[in-house]
Coordinates of C-alpha atoms (C1' of nucleotides) in Angstrom, one line a residue:
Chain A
X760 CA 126.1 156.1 131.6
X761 CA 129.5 156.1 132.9
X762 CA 129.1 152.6 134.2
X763 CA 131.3 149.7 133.3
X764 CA 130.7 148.0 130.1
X765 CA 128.0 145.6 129.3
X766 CA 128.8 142.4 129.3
X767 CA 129.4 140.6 126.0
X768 CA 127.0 138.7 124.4
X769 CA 130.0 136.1 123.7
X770 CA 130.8 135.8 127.0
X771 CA 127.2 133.9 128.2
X772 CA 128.2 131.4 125.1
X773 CA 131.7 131.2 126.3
X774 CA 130.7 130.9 130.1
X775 CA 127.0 129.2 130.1
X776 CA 126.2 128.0 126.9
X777 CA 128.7 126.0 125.7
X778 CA 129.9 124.5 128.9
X779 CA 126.4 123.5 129.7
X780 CA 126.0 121.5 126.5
X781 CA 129.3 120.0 126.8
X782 CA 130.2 120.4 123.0
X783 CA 133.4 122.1 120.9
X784 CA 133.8 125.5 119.2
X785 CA 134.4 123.5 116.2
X786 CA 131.1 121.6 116.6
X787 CA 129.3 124.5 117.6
X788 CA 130.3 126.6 114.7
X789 CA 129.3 123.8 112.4
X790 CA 125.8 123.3 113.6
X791 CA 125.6 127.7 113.8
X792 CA 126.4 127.2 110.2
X793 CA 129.3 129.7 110.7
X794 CA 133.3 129.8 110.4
X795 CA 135.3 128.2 113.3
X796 CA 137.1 131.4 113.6
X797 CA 133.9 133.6 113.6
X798 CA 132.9 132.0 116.3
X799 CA 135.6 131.8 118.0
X800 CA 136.2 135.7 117.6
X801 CA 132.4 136.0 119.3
X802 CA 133.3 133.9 122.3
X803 CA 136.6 136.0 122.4
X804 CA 134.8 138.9 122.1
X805 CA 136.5 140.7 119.6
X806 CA 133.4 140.0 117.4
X807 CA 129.5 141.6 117.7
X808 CA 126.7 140.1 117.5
X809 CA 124.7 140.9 114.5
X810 CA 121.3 140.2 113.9
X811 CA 121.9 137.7 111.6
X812 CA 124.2 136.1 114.5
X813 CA 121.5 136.4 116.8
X814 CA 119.1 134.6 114.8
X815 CA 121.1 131.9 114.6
X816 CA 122.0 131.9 117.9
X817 CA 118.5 132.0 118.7
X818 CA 117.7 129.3 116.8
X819 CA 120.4 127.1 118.5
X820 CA 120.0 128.1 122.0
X821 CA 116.2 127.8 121.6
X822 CA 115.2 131.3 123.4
X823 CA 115.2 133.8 120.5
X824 CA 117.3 136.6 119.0
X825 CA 116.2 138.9 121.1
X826 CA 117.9 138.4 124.3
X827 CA 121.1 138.4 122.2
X828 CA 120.6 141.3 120.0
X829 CA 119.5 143.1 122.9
X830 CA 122.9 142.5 125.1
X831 CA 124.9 143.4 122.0
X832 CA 123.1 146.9 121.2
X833 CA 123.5 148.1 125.2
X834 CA 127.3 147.1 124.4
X835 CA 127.2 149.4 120.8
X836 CA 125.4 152.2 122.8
X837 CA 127.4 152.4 125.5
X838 CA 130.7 152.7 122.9
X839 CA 129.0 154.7 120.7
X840 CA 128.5 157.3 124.0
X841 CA 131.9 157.2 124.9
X842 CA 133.0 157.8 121.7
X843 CA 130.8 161.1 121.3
X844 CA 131.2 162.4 125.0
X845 CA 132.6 165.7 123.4
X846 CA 130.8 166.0 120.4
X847 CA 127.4 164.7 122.2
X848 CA 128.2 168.7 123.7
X849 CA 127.7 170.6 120.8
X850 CA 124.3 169.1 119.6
X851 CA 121.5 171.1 121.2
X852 CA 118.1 169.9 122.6
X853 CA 115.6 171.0 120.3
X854 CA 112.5 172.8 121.9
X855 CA 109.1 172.8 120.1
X856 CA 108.0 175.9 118.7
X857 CA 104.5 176.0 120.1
Chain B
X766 CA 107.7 137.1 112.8
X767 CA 105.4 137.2 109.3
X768 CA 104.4 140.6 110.7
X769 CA 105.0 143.6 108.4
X770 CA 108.2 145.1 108.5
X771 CA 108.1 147.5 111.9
X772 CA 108.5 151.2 111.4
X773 CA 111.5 153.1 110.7
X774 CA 113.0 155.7 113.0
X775 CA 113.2 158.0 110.3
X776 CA 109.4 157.7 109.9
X777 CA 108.9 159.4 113.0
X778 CA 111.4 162.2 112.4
X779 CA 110.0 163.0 109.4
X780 CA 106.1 162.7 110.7
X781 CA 106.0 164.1 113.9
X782 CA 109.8 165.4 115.6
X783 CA 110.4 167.5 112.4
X784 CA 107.1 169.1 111.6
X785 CA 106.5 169.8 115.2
X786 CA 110.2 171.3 115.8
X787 CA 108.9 173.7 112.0
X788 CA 112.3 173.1 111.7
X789 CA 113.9 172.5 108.2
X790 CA 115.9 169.3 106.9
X791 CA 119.5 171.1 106.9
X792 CA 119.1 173.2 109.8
X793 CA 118.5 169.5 111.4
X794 CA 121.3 167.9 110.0
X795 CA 123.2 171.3 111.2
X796 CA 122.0 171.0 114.3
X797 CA 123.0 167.0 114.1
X798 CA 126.2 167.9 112.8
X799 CA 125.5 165.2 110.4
X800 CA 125.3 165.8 106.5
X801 CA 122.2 167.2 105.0
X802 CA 122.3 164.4 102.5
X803 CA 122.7 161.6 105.2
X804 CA 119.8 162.9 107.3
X805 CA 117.4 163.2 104.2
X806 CA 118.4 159.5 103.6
X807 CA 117.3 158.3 107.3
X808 CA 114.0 160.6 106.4
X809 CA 113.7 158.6 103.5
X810 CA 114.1 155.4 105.1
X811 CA 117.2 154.4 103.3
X812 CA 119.8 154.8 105.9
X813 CA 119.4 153.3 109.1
X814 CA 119.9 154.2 112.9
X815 CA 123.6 153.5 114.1
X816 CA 124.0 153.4 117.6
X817 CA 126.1 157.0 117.0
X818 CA 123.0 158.4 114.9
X819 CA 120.9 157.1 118.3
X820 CA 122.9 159.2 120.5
X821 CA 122.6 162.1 118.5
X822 CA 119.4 162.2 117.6
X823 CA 118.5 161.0 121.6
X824 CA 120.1 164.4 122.7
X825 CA 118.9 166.4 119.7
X826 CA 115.0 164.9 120.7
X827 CA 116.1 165.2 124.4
X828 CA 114.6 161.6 125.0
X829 CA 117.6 159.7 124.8
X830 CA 119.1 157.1 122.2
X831 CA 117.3 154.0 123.0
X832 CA 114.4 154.3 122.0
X833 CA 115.6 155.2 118.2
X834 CA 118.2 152.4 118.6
X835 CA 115.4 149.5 119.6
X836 CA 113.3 151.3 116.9
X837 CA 115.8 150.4 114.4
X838 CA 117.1 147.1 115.9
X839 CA 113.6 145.7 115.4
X840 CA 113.5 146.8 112.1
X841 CA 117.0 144.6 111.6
X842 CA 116.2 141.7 113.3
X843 CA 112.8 141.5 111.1
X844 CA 115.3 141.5 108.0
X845 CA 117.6 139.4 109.5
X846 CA 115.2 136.7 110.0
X847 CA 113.4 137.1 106.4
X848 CA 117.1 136.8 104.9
X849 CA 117.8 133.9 107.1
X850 CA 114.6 132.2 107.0
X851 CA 116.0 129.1 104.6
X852 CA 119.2 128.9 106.5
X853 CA 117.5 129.0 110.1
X854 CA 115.7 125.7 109.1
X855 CA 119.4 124.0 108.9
X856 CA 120.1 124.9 112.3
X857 CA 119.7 122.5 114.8
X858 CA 118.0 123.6 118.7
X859 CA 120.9 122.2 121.0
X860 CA 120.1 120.5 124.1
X861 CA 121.5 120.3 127.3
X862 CA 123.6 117.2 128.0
X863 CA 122.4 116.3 131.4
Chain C
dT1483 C1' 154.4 105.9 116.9
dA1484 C1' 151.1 107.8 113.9
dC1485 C1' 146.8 109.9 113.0
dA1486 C1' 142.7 112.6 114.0
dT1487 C1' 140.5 116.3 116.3
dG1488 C1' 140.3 120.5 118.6
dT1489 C1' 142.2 125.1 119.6
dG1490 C1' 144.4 129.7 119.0
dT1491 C1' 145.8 132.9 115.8
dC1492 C1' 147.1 135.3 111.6
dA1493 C1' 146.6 136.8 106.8
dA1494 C1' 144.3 137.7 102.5
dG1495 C1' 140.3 138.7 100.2
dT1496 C1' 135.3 139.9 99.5
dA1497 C1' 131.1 142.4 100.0
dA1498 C1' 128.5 145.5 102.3
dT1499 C1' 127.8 149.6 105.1
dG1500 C1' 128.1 154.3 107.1
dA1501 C1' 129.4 158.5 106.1
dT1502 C1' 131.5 162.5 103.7
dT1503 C1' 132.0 166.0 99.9
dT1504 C1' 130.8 167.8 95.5
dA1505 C1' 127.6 168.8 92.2
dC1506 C1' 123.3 169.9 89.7
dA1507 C1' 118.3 170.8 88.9
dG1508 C1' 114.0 172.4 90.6
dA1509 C1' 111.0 174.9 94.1
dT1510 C1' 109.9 178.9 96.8
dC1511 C1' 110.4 183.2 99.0
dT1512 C1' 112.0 188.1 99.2
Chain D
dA1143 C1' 117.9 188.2 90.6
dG1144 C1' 119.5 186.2 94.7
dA1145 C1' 119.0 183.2 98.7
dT1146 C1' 117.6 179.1 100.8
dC1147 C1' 115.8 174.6 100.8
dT1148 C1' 115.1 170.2 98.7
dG1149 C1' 115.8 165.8 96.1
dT1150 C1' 119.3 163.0 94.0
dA1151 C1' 123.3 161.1 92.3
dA1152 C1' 128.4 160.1 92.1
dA1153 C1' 133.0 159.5 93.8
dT1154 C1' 135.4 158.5 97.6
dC1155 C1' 137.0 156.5 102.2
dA1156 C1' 137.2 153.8 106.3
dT1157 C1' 135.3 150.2 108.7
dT1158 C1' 133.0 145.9 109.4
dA1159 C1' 131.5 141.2 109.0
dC1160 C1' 132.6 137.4 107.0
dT1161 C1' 135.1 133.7 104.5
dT1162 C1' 139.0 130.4 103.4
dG1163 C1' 143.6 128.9 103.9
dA1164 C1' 147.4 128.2 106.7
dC1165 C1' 150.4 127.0 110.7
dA1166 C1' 151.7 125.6 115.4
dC1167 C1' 150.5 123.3 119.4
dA1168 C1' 148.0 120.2 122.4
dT1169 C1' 145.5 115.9 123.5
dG1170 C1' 143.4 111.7 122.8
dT1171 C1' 143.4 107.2 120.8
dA1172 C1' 144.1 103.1 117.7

DNA sequence: TACATGTGTCAAGTAATGATTTACAGATCT
DNA sequence: AGATCTGTAAATCATTACTTGACACATGTA
């Protein structure tokens, strides 16, 4: 849990994806069917990955949402826990009455 | 993917974690430190599982947040793809330049 | 040179979401 | 009667996920 971040989903499109296929952010945002700068926000990082995104990405990259939404949510969880280290204290664990 | 829509998180809570912990709905939400009313609504299926909701619940439960969080990420990807399911067609499957 | 294309970035606006508090009516238990 | 729990609804607030429009800068190319 206290381990570095997880990487960003953006970051296998900036890195991998979009070098591979040898095409522009502009192009790529066009064929996603999203904004220029939405995309661009997503490879920067400063933007999630929402399941809608991840369908589309899916679709595009050929392997499913899955693998994207998936990256994205260990990235939400892991902020989500450091944001409720303290309060995360003061919830009890429940224990079954019988 | 034309597979019924999968379970909600709340479903379980309110079906088995609940009833077994003979616990009522606002000494939960107490316990949650959440609002009674918000809590009734993820029993009732019309509030979903935030990755903050996954950690509190995961330590409440004392089996963690991930299985709540994949629980309801399913659920979002199903409605992602239903919403999407004109627009996907319009998206082309890149492929790989060399 | 001039023009097109791509990129980085910012700002404004929109729509939805996650959550809270307050409130009220009905059920049940003591 | 009083206390607690429950189902709902409304008002509010902050944040998020987008969009479009705009501007500056770079680079390629006719």
């Amino acid at each position: 849990m206290s381990t570095r971040k997880p990487t960003h989903p953006g970051a296998i499109l900036r890195e991998d994806v979009i070098p591979e296929l040898g095409i522009s952010i502009s192009a790529a945002a066009e064929a996603l069917r999203i904004s220029r700068q939405m995309l661009h926000k997503i490879l920067n990082e400063t933007a999630p990955i929402t399941p809608e995104m991840a369908v589309r990405i899916g679709k595009f990259c050929g392997n499913g949402p899955e693998i994207w939404l998936r990256m994205q949510q260990a990235r939400d969880l892991w902020e989500a826990q450091q944001k409720l280290a303290d309060e995360i204290k003061k919830i009890p664990t429940a224990k079954a009455a019988a």
